Short mmCIF file of C-alpha atoms in Angstrom, two decimals:
data_model
loop_
_atom_site.label_atom_id
_atom_site.label_comp_id
_atom_site.label_asym_id
_atom_site.label_seq_id
_atom_site.Cartn_x
_atom_site.Cartn_y
_atom_site.Cartn_z
CA UNK V 1462 -17.65 -53.49 -31.35
CA UNK V 1463 -15.36 -51.29 -33.45
CA UNK V 1464 -11.72 -50.38 -32.94
CA UNK V 1465 -9.48 -47.42 -33.72
CA UNK V 1466 -5.83 -47.51 -34.68
CA UNK V 1467 -5.22 -45.79 -31.33
CA UNK V 1468 -6.37 -49.05 -29.65
CA UNK V 1469 -9.70 -47.72 -28.45
CA UNK V 1470 -12.80 -49.88 -28.55
CA UNK V 1471 -16.19 -48.34 -29.40
CA UNK V 1472 -19.41 -50.03 -28.39
CA UNK V 1473 -22.83 -48.85 -29.45
CA UNK V 1474 -25.28 -48.50 -26.57
CA UNK V 1475 -28.64 -47.19 -27.75
CA UNK V 1476 -27.79 -43.89 -29.44
CA UNK V 1477 -24.50 -43.50 -27.52
CA UNK V 1478 -20.99 -44.79 -28.15
CA UNK V 1479 -19.06 -46.18 -25.13
CA UNK V 1480 -15.28 -45.78 -25.39
CA UNK V 1481 -12.49 -47.72 -23.68
CA UNK V 1482 -9.04 -49.09 -24.48
CA UNK V 1483 -8.31 -52.60 -25.67
CA UNK V 1484 -6.63 -55.38 -23.68
CA UNK V 1485 -3.67 -55.05 -26.03
CA UNK V 1486 -3.33 -51.34 -25.18
CA UNK V 1487 -3.67 -51.94 -21.43
CA UNK V 1488 -1.01 -54.64 -21.61
CA UNK V 1489 1.35 -52.37 -23.57
CA UNK V 1490 0.86 -49.42 -21.21
CA UNK V 1491 1.50 -51.42 -18.04
CA UNK V 1492 0.02 -50.54 -14.64
CA UNK V 1493 -2.29 -47.54 -14.97
CA UNK V 1494 -1.89 -45.19 -11.99
CA UNK V 1495 -3.75 -42.04 -13.05
CA UNK V 1496 -6.82 -41.21 -15.12
CA UNK V 1497 -8.12 -37.71 -15.90
CA UNK V 1498 -11.58 -37.60 -17.50
CA UNK V 1499 -13.33 -34.82 -19.42
CA UNK V 1500 -16.29 -32.97 -17.95
CA UNK V 1501 -19.74 -34.21 -18.78
CA UNK V 1502 -21.32 -31.86 -21.31
CA UNK V 1503 -18.07 -31.11 -23.15
CA UNK V 1504 -18.47 -30.88 -26.91
CA UNK V 1505 -15.57 -32.59 -28.64
CA UNK V 1506 -14.27 -32.96 -32.17
CA UNK V 1507 -12.78 -36.14 -33.56
CA UNK V 1508 -9.11 -36.53 -32.48
CA UNK V 1509 -9.39 -34.06 -29.57
CA UNK V 1510 -7.39 -35.26 -26.56
CA UNK V 1511 -10.13 -36.03 -24.06
CA UNK V 1512 -8.61 -38.38 -21.47
CA UNK V 1513 -5.15 -38.48 -19.92
CA UNK V 1514 -3.95 -41.84 -18.66
CA UNK V 1515 -0.64 -42.44 -16.97
CA UNK V 1516 1.04 -45.75 -16.34
CA UNK V 1517 4.05 -46.40 -14.15
CA UNK V 1518 6.06 -45.70 -17.32
CA UNK V 1519 4.49 -42.77 -19.18
CA UNK V 1520 1.54 -40.51 -19.94
CA UNK V 1521 -0.77 -41.06 -22.92
CA UNK V 1522 -3.89 -39.46 -24.32
CA UNK V 1523 -7.13 -40.97 -25.45
CA UNK V 1524 -8.57 -39.18 -28.46
CA UNK V 1525 -12.22 -38.53 -29.17
CA UNK V 1526 -13.07 -41.04 -31.91
CA UNK V 1527 -16.05 -39.02 -33.14
CA UNK V 1528 -17.53 -35.52 -33.10
CA UNK V 1529 -20.13 -35.22 -30.36
CA UNK V 1530 -20.90 -34.52 -26.74
CA UNK V 1531 -19.50 -36.31 -23.69
CA UNK V 1532 -22.62 -37.42 -21.82
CA UNK V 1533 -21.19 -39.71 -19.14
CA UNK V 1534 -17.76 -40.48 -17.67
CA UNK V 1535 -16.61 -43.42 -15.52
CA UNK V 1536 -15.61 -41.62 -12.30
CA UNK V 1537 -14.64 -44.94 -10.69
CA UNK V 1538 -11.47 -44.96 -12.79
CA UNK V 1539 -10.25 -41.77 -11.12
CA UNK V 1540 -10.41 -43.48 -7.71
CA UNK V 1541 -9.19 -46.84 -8.98
CA UNK V 1542 -7.08 -46.47 -12.15
CA UNK V 1543 -5.94 -50.11 -11.82
CA UNK V 1544 -9.42 -51.14 -13.09
CA UNK V 1545 -8.15 -50.34 -16.56
CA UNK V 1546 -5.68 -53.21 -16.31
CA UNK V 1547 -8.14 -55.58 -14.63
CA UNK V 1548 -11.09 -55.22 -16.96
CA UNK V 1549 -10.27 -52.95 -19.91
CA UNK V 1550 -13.12 -54.05 -22.15
CA UNK V 1551 -15.75 -54.32 -19.41
CA UNK V 1552 -16.00 -52.16 -16.27
CA UNK V 1553 -13.17 -49.84 -17.26
CA UNK V 1554 -14.92 -47.85 -19.98
CA UNK V 1555 -13.83 -44.19 -20.01
CA UNK V 1556 -16.69 -42.14 -21.40
CA UNK V 1557 -19.91 -42.22 -23.41
CA UNK V 1558 -20.29 -39.89 -26.34
CA UNK V 1559 -23.44 -38.82 -28.18
CA UNK V 1560 -22.23 -38.72 -31.79
CA UNK V 1561 -23.17 -35.91 -34.12
CA UNK V 1562 -22.72 -38.11 -37.15
CA UNK V 1563 -23.02 -41.84 -36.40
CA UNK V 1564 -21.66 -42.63 -39.86
CA UNK V 1565 -18.20 -41.68 -38.53
CA UNK V 1566 -18.24 -45.18 -36.98
CA UNK V 1567 -18.02 -46.73 -40.42
CA UNK V 1568 -14.33 -46.01 -40.85
CA UNK V 1569 -13.29 -48.06 -37.82
CA UNK V 1570 -12.10 -51.65 -37.73
CA UNK V 1571 -14.20 -54.66 -36.79
CA UNK V 1572 -12.89 -57.50 -34.59
CA UNK V 1573 -11.21 -59.35 -37.42
CA UNK V 1574 -9.52 -56.24 -38.80
CA UNK V 1575 -8.31 -55.14 -35.36
CA UNK V 1576 -6.93 -58.59 -34.53
CA UNK V 1577 -5.01 -58.47 -37.78
CA UNK V 1578 -3.86 -54.90 -37.00
CA UNK V 1579 -2.23 -55.92 -33.71
CA UNK V 1580 -0.79 -59.23 -34.86
CA UNK S 304 24.16 -48.12 -32.89
CA UNK S 305 26.20 -50.65 -30.96
CA UNK S 306 24.56 -53.86 -29.92
CA UNK S 307 23.19 -54.11 -26.40
CA UNK S 308 25.28 -56.14 -23.98
CA UNK S 309 23.70 -59.33 -22.66
CA UNK S 310 23.59 -60.04 -18.94
CA UNK S 311 25.01 -63.35 -17.71
CA UNK S 312 21.43 -64.16 -16.65
CA UNK S 313 19.84 -63.06 -19.94
CA UNK S 314 18.32 -66.49 -20.65
CA UNK S 315 16.96 -66.83 -17.13
CA UNK S 316 15.22 -63.43 -17.36
CA UNK S 317 13.57 -64.42 -20.63
CA UNK S 318 12.53 -67.77 -19.17
CA UNK S 319 11.00 -65.88 -16.23
CA UNK S 320 8.92 -63.83 -18.68
CA UNK S 321 10.81 -60.54 -18.41
CA UNK S 322 10.11 -57.64 -20.71
CA UNK S 323 13.59 -56.53 -21.69
CA UNK S 324 14.65 -52.99 -22.48
CA UNK S 325 17.85 -51.00 -23.01
CA UNK S 326 19.58 -49.25 -20.10
CA UNK S 327 23.14 -47.89 -20.16
CA UNK S 328 24.05 -50.12 -23.11
CA UNK S 329 22.66 -53.31 -21.57
CA UNK S 330 19.57 -55.34 -22.41
CA UNK S 331 17.92 -55.32 -18.99
CA UNK S 332 14.80 -56.88 -17.45
CA UNK S 333 12.46 -53.90 -17.05
CA UNK S 334 9.61 -55.91 -15.56
CA UNK S 335 8.28 -59.43 -15.26
CA UNK S 336 4.71 -60.69 -15.68
CA UNK S 337 3.28 -59.21 -12.43
CA UNK S 338 4.32 -55.68 -13.51
CA UNK S 339 6.02 -52.75 -11.80
CA UNK S 340 3.37 -52.14 -9.10
CA UNK S 341 3.17 -55.69 -7.81
CA UNK S 342 6.94 -56.19 -8.01
CA UNK S 343 7.48 -53.00 -6.01
CA UNK S 344 5.00 -54.01 -3.31
CA UNK S 345 6.38 -57.54 -3.18
CA UNK S 346 9.86 -56.17 -2.48
CA UNK S 347 8.56 -54.02 0.40
CA UNK S 348 6.56 -56.94 1.86
CA UNK S 349 8.75 -59.99 1.19
CA UNK S 350 11.95 -60.10 -0.88
CA UNK S 351 12.83 -59.06 -4.43
CA UNK S 352 15.71 -60.36 -6.53
CA UNK S 353 17.29 -57.79 -8.84
CA UNK S 354 19.93 -58.36 -11.50
CA UNK S 355 22.25 -55.36 -11.34
CA UNK S 356 25.12 -56.98 -13.23
CA UNK S 357 25.23 -53.94 -15.52
CA UNK S 358 26.88 -52.01 -12.70
CA UNK S 359 30.65 -51.67 -12.75
CA UNK S 360 32.77 -53.69 -10.32
CA UNK S 361 36.34 -52.48 -9.79
CA UNK S 362 39.19 -53.64 -7.55
CA UNK S 363 41.96 -51.28 -6.43
CA UNK S 364 45.18 -52.66 -4.95
CA UNK S 365 48.46 -51.23 -3.81
CA UNK S 366 50.23 -49.59 -0.89
CA UNK S 367 48.42 -46.43 0.18
CA UNK S 368 45.31 -47.23 -1.87
CA UNK S 369 42.92 -45.59 0.62
CA UNK S 370 44.90 -42.32 0.71
CA UNK S 371 45.14 -42.38 -3.08
CA UNK S 372 41.40 -42.84 -3.61
CA UNK S 373 40.72 -40.01 -1.17
CA UNK S 374 42.29 -37.78 -3.82
CA UNK S 375 39.21 -38.43 -5.98
CA UNK S 376 36.43 -38.95 -3.42
CA UNK S 377 35.60 -36.58 -0.53
CA UNK S 378 34.96 -39.24 2.06
CA UNK S 379 36.92 -41.02 4.79
CA UNK S 380 38.46 -44.14 3.27
CA UNK S 381 41.63 -44.19 5.37
CA UNK S 382 39.62 -44.88 8.53
CA UNK S 383 37.18 -47.28 6.87
CA UNK S 384 37.51 -50.53 8.85
CA UNK S 385 38.11 -53.80 7.06
CA UNK S 386 34.76 -55.42 6.33
CA UNK S 387 32.92 -52.11 5.99
CA UNK S 388 31.57 -50.17 3.03
CA UNK S 389 30.96 -46.44 2.56
CA UNK S 390 29.06 -44.32 0.02
CA UNK S 391 31.15 -41.87 -1.98
CA UNK S 392 31.15 -39.50 -4.94
CA UNK S 393 33.68 -38.86 -7.69
CA UNK S 394 33.84 -35.07 -7.90
CA UNK S 395 34.96 -32.93 -10.84
CA UNK S 396 37.49 -30.07 -10.68
CA UNK S 397 34.53 -27.63 -10.96
CA UNK S 398 32.83 -29.30 -7.99
CA UNK S 399 30.15 -31.25 -9.86
CA UNK S 400 29.46 -34.97 -9.45
CA UNK S 401 30.99 -37.41 -11.96
CA UNK S 402 29.42 -40.51 -10.40
CA UNK S 403 28.38 -42.01 -7.10
CA UNK S 404 29.77 -45.29 -5.86
CA UNK S 405 30.17 -47.77 -3.03
CA UNK S 406 33.65 -48.34 -1.61
CA UNK S 407 34.34 -51.50 0.43
CA UNK S 408 37.47 -52.24 2.46
CA UNK S 409 38.23 -55.90 1.75
CA UNK S 410 41.51 -55.94 3.72
CA UNK S 411 44.14 -56.25 1.00
CA UNK S 412 42.14 -54.28 -1.56
CA UNK S 413 39.26 -51.86 -2.07
CA UNK S 414 36.18 -53.06 -3.98
CA UNK S 415 34.11 -50.42 -5.77
CA UNK S 416 30.67 -50.60 -7.35
CA UNK S 417 29.95 -47.80 -9.83
CA UNK S 418 27.09 -46.87 -12.17
CA UNK S 419 26.79 -48.76 -15.45
CA UNK S 420 26.51 -45.57 -17.51
CA UNK S 421 29.73 -44.19 -16.00
CA UNK S 422 31.94 -47.28 -15.70
CA UNK S 423 34.21 -46.61 -18.68
CA UNK S 424 34.83 -42.99 -17.64
CA UNK S 425 35.27 -44.03 -14.00
CA UNK S 426 37.85 -46.70 -14.81
CA UNK S 427 39.77 -44.26 -17.05
CA UNK S 428 39.57 -41.62 -14.30
CA UNK S 429 40.88 -44.10 -11.71
CA UNK S 430 43.71 -45.27 -13.99
CA UNK S 431 44.81 -41.70 -14.80
CA UNK S 432 44.91 -40.67 -11.17
CA UNK S 433 45.98 -43.84 -9.36
CA UNK S 434 48.27 -45.85 -11.64
CA UNK S 435 51.04 -43.23 -11.41
CA UNK S 436 50.86 -43.76 -7.64
CA UNK S 437 51.44 -47.48 -8.05
CA UNK S 438 47.81 -48.54 -7.58
CA UNK S 439 46.41 -51.21 -9.89
CA UNK S 440 42.90 -50.70 -11.23
CA UNK S 441 41.12 -53.90 -12.24
CA UNK S 442 37.72 -53.70 -13.95
CA UNK S 443 35.97 -56.96 -13.05
CA UNK S 444 33.89 -58.20 -15.99
CA UNK S 445 33.51 -61.89 -15.15
CA UNK S 446 31.18 -61.46 -12.20
CA UNK S 447 27.44 -60.81 -12.02
CA UNK S 448 25.85 -58.63 -9.32
CA UNK S 449 22.53 -59.59 -7.75
CA UNK S 450 20.59 -57.66 -5.12
CA UNK S 451 18.22 -59.38 -2.70
CA UNK S 452 16.10 -56.69 -1.04
CA UNK S 453 13.18 -56.66 1.36
CA UNK S 454 12.18 -57.50 4.93
CA UNK S 455 12.62 -61.23 4.32
CA UNK S 456 16.01 -60.93 2.58
CA UNK S 457 17.94 -61.93 5.72
CA UNK S 458 15.80 -65.00 6.32
CA UNK S 459 16.18 -66.10 2.70
CA UNK S 460 19.91 -65.54 2.34
CA UNK S 461 20.75 -66.88 5.81
CA UNK S 462 18.92 -70.08 4.82
CA UNK S 463 21.70 -70.63 2.27
CA UNK S 464 24.56 -69.00 4.22
CA UNK S 465 23.87 -68.52 7.97
CA UNK S 466 26.82 -66.11 8.38
CA UNK S 467 25.03 -63.29 6.55
CA UNK S 468 22.47 -62.93 9.37
CA UNK S 469 25.14 -61.35 11.57
CA UNK S 470 26.09 -58.69 9.03
CA UNK S 471 24.96 -55.12 9.79
CA UNK S 472 24.03 -52.39 7.32
CA UNK S 473 27.11 -51.58 5.15
CA UNK S 474 29.12 -54.63 6.31
CA UNK S 475 30.91 -56.58 3.57
CA UNK S 476 32.10 -60.20 3.65
CA UNK S 477 33.23 -63.04 1.41
CA UNK S 478 30.73 -65.87 1.81
CA UNK S 479 30.11 -69.12 -0.07
CA UNK S 480 26.46 -69.22 -1.15
CA UNK S 481 24.97 -72.08 -3.18
CA UNK S 482 28.52 -73.27 -3.78
CA UNK S 483 29.60 -69.93 -5.24
CA UNK S 484 32.34 -67.70 -3.85
CA UNK S 485 30.36 -64.49 -3.25
CA UNK S 486 31.27 -60.97 -2.19
CA UNK S 487 28.35 -59.81 -0.11
CA UNK S 488 27.44 -56.37 1.22
CA UNK S 489 24.45 -55.57 3.39
CA UNK S 490 23.16 -52.65 1.37
CA UNK S 491 20.99 -51.81 -1.59
CA UNK S 492 19.02 -49.21 -3.47
CA UNK S 493 15.45 -49.71 -2.29
CA UNK S 494 15.32 -48.36 1.27
CA UNK S 495 14.81 -51.93 2.46
CA UNK S 496 17.15 -54.22 4.33
CA UNK S 497 18.99 -56.54 1.99
CA UNK S 498 22.17 -57.62 0.32
CA UNK S 499 24.13 -57.04 -2.86
CA UNK S 500 25.95 -60.16 -3.98
CA UNK S 501 28.82 -60.27 -6.46
CA UNK S 502 29.04 -63.79 -7.89
CA UNK S 503 31.14 -65.35 -10.67
CA UNK S 504 29.14 -65.02 -13.91
CA UNK S 505 29.33 -68.76 -14.49
CA UNK S 506 27.66 -69.42 -11.12
CA UNK S 507 25.12 -66.60 -11.25
CA UNK S 508 22.28 -68.79 -12.48
CA UNK S 509 22.89 -71.38 -9.74
CA UNK S 510 22.72 -68.63 -7.13
CA UNK S 511 19.71 -66.90 -8.71
CA UNK S 512 17.76 -70.17 -8.92
CA UNK S 513 18.63 -71.02 -5.31
CA UNK S 514 17.25 -67.63 -4.21
CA UNK S 515 14.18 -67.81 -6.45
CA UNK S 516 13.49 -71.25 -4.99
CA UNK S 517 12.38 -69.58 -1.76
CA UNK S 518 8.66 -68.81 -1.67
CA UNK S 519 9.33 -65.25 -0.42
CA UNK S 520 11.47 -64.28 -3.43
CA UNK S 521 10.20 -62.87 -6.72
CA UNK S 522 12.28 -61.34 -9.51
CA UNK S 523 11.99 -57.55 -9.73
CA UNK S 524 12.88 -55.48 -12.79
CA UNK S 525 14.43 -52.06 -13.35
CA UNK S 526 11.01 -50.38 -13.41
CA UNK S 527 10.29 -51.21 -9.78
CA UNK S 528 13.92 -50.62 -8.84
CA UNK S 529 13.35 -47.02 -9.93
CA UNK S 530 10.10 -46.52 -7.99
CA UNK S 531 11.63 -48.18 -4.89
CA UNK S 532 14.69 -45.93 -4.90
CA UNK S 533 12.54 -42.86 -5.57
CA UNK S 534 10.36 -43.57 -2.51
CA UNK S 535 13.58 -44.15 -0.55
CA UNK S 536 14.79 -40.67 -1.60
CA UNK S 537 17.89 -42.07 -3.31
CA UNK S 538 19.48 -40.23 -6.23
CA UNK S 539 19.74 -41.65 -9.73
CA UNK S 540 22.95 -40.53 -11.40
CA UNK S 541 22.41 -38.48 -14.57
CA UNK S 542 18.98 -37.41 -13.32
CA UNK S 543 19.11 -36.22 -9.69
CA UNK S 544 22.81 -35.41 -9.87
CA UNK S 545 25.30 -34.84 -12.65
CA UNK S 546 28.46 -32.85 -13.44
CA UNK S 547 26.50 -29.59 -13.08
CA UNK S 548 25.36 -30.30 -9.50
CA UNK S 549 27.70 -30.32 -6.52
CA UNK S 550 27.30 -32.71 -3.57
CA UNK S 551 25.86 -29.82 -1.54
CA UNK S 552 23.32 -28.96 -4.26
CA UNK S 553 22.35 -32.62 -4.39
CA UNK S 554 21.66 -32.75 -0.65
CA UNK S 555 24.55 -35.19 -0.23
CA UNK S 556 26.61 -33.11 2.20
CA UNK S 557 26.42 -36.06 4.63
CA UNK S 558 28.63 -38.02 2.21
CA UNK S 559 31.49 -35.53 2.80
CA UNK S 560 33.01 -36.80 6.03
CA UNK S 561 34.19 -34.45 8.78
CA UNK S 562 37.84 -35.36 8.33
CA UNK S 563 37.72 -33.96 4.77
CA UNK S 564 35.91 -30.75 5.72
CA UNK S 565 37.30 -27.40 6.81
CA UNK S 566 39.39 -27.94 9.94
CA UNK S 567 39.48 -31.73 9.42
CA UNK S 568 42.74 -33.70 9.61
CA UNK S 569 42.67 -34.32 5.82
CA UNK S 570 40.78 -31.19 4.79
CA UNK S 571 40.08 -30.87 1.06
CA UNK S 572 42.44 -32.59 -1.33
CA UNK S 573 39.73 -33.77 -3.73
CA UNK S 574 38.62 -32.36 -7.09
CA UNK S 575 36.39 -29.32 -6.64
CA UNK S 576 37.34 -28.93 -2.96
CA UNK S 577 37.40 -25.11 -3.06
CA UNK S 578 33.81 -24.84 -4.29
CA UNK S 579 32.48 -27.73 -2.22
CA UNK S 580 34.05 -26.64 1.10
CA UNK S 581 32.82 -23.11 0.54
CA UNK S 582 29.30 -24.39 -0.21
CA UNK S 583 29.33 -26.53 2.93
CA UNK S 584 29.89 -23.33 4.92
CA UNK S 585 27.62 -20.96 2.98
CA UNK S 586 25.00 -23.17 1.39
CA UNK S 587 23.92 -23.20 -2.25
CA UNK S 588 21.40 -21.30 -4.35
CA UNK S 589 19.44 -24.44 -5.09
CA UNK S 590 19.06 -27.78 -3.38
CA UNK S 591 17.52 -31.20 -4.07
CA UNK S 592 14.34 -31.86 -2.09
CA UNK S 593 11.48 -34.32 -1.94
CA UNK S 594 8.29 -33.12 -3.66
CA UNK S 595 4.78 -34.44 -3.10
CA UNK S 596 2.24 -33.51 -5.77
CA UNK S 597 -1.01 -32.69 -3.97
CA UNK S 598 -3.22 -34.20 -6.67
CA UNK S 599 -3.09 -37.65 -8.16
CA UNK S 600 -1.22 -36.84 -11.35
CA UNK S 601 2.39 -38.06 -11.44
CA UNK S 602 4.96 -35.34 -12.16
CA UNK S 603 7.94 -36.72 -13.99
CA UNK S 604 11.47 -35.62 -14.80
CA UNK S 605 11.56 -32.24 -16.54
CA UNK S 606 8.35 -30.77 -15.09
CA UNK S 607 9.10 -27.08 -14.34
CA UNK S 608 8.34 -25.75 -10.85
CA UNK S 609 6.95 -22.29 -10.11
CA UNK S 610 6.63 -20.29 -6.91
CA UNK S 611 3.35 -18.74 -8.05
CA UNK S 612 0.25 -20.56 -9.36
CA UNK S 613 -0.23 -18.10 -12.22
CA UNK S 614 2.74 -15.92 -13.09
CA UNK S 615 6.51 -15.81 -13.14
CA UNK S 616 9.35 -17.89 -14.53
CA UNK S 617 10.24 -21.39 -13.32
CA UNK S 618 12.22 -21.51 -10.07
CA UNK S 619 13.13 -25.18 -10.26
CA UNK S 620 12.46 -28.50 -11.92
CA UNK S 621 11.66 -32.10 -11.18
CA UNK S 622 14.54 -34.50 -11.75
CA UNK S 623 12.82 -37.81 -10.87
CA UNK S 624 9.16 -38.47 -10.39
CA UNK S 625 6.39 -40.96 -10.80
CA UNK S 626 3.85 -43.01 -8.93
CA UNK S 627 4.97 -44.37 -5.56
CA UNK S 628 3.20 -47.70 -5.10
CA UNK S 629 3.85 -47.88 -1.33
CA UNK S 630 2.91 -44.22 -0.86
CA UNK S 631 -0.18 -44.82 -3.01
CA UNK S 632 0.27 -41.58 -4.90
CA UNK S 633 2.72 -39.50 -6.88
CA UNK S 634 6.18 -38.72 -5.48
CA UNK S 635 9.09 -36.75 -6.92
CA UNK S 636 12.43 -35.13 -6.27
CA UNK S 637 13.81 -31.99 -7.80
CA UNK S 638 15.89 -28.86 -7.43
CA UNK S 639 14.38 -25.74 -5.84
CA UNK S 640 15.83 -22.48 -4.51
CA UNK S 641 17.24 -23.03 -1.01
CA UNK S 642 14.90 -20.26 0.22
CA UNK S 643 11.92 -22.39 -0.88
CA UNK S 644 13.25 -25.73 0.36
CA UNK S 645 11.60 -26.00 3.80
CA UNK S 646 9.25 -28.98 4.11
CA UNK S 647 5.66 -27.85 3.64
CA UNK S 648 6.51 -25.08 1.17
CA UNK S 649 3.96 -25.05 -1.65
CA UNK S 650 5.24 -24.85 -5.22
CA UNK S 651 3.48 -25.46 -8.53
CA UNK S 652 4.44 -28.00 -11.18
CA UNK S 653 3.26 -27.29 -14.70
CA UNK S 654 1.55 -30.28 -16.26
CA UNK S 655 -0.31 -30.12 -19.59
CA UNK S 656 -0.49 -26.33 -19.33
CA UNK S 657 -1.84 -26.28 -15.75
CA UNK S 658 0.09 -25.35 -12.62
CA UNK S 659 -0.68 -27.93 -9.94
CA UNK S 660 0.29 -27.68 -6.27
CA UNK S 661 3.31 -29.64 -5.03
CA UNK S 662 4.64 -29.48 -1.48
CA UNK S 663 8.24 -29.82 -0.42
CA UNK S 664 8.41 -33.07 1.56
CA UNK S 665 11.00 -34.66 3.81
CA UNK S 666 12.90 -37.60 2.32
CA UNK S 667 12.56 -40.54 2.33
CA UNK S 668 8.87 -40.93 1.46
CA UNK S 669 8.95 -44.43 2.97
CA UNK S 670 10.97 -44.99 6.18
CA UNK S 671 14.23 -46.85 5.64
CA UNK S 672 14.25 -50.38 6.97
CA UNK S 673 18.00 -50.94 7.37
CA UNK S 674 19.55 -53.29 9.93
CA UNK S 675 21.90 -50.86 11.64
#
């Protein structure tokens, strides 16, 4: 698992990268009440705003961590945004991306570095 | 930046796990561990305890105090019976709203509760207008204010002080609760039945712990207070009303009692009376309404509203909005042209560059549960 400074986690699954937000991020955002996902098939560039999430407090974006194509989205979150608070690093993944250049993963933090980042 | 003021119950909030945040110069509990959603739903199902000690408490005394205060507030205070409370507005000479407040007749004095953000201006305003008439204006700073709200509030509070069960909505009484001399009103800011309790600051923790000792009671922060009042269709000063909006614009015409209207026994005689009485007769260009976004996306304060899904300039804007936990979807309030204010009218709120349908909705979003 890798982590971005935007508090996303990235998990490799075969040749795809699964993206979600960390427990720390979910805790900071508070109760999530709205999730808007990108369309499957969208080509994205790193740092594009691809997901909108809103908590009881405010709206935030999730950025594409890599260049690539969105190949799957977690529609369940649209119906049940509270899943993001319940299980942020498990069931509540947001999207799967097929990276153009898997080496873009190298710049992201590992567990130890992320834990240090948020402490 | 000046330092935030600490509530009398500051330590208790921290011990209860509150996330604190600034509001109107005070360090306030925004939420506790369960979070805004669960706190909101708990209040609607059981009973929530709110610390609203940031609000201003003011006592007015003197011969003719009711008549004198009517010079600042377009409601009927002269006929307010002892032991009753009424909602009022301080109006400006131009007809806008300076603040909203509760006014209680306590027999030998009037007791006011005003907004935290406005208390200094309100007290100065009261002193300027009323002291020359021989009225004393006392800003009470040694009392906390707690609100116990929800369908089980009566059961909980009556367990400590049986007399409160007999109070009706907007009754006020002095009652000893948990050994503390309390000033109680049956009112609140959630749309639920409940009480607001003024208690000496030194005894506030004793009272709060006695209330929290009941299994039905959970502490509720400012976050859920905001979503509860929004679902109840209640205005937040500085957002849904301000010096630029008149009581008629704000949909608060009901707060201007008949006796102060055209043809009433004490017609006018308050700041802005010319504009406000004329608006009561003719209506206003814009008015505050409830707004229900048709999709799931919350529309918050500042979202512009359009009459057309594609073209044209904004016709209004959202002044309060968010997710309504009891409604299970987004809810909002805002100002729209009076011609587009009928319930069911479709407007469009612009969110992230897209115009999304919103319909004008009757207020409140959740039926009030007052004990009339």
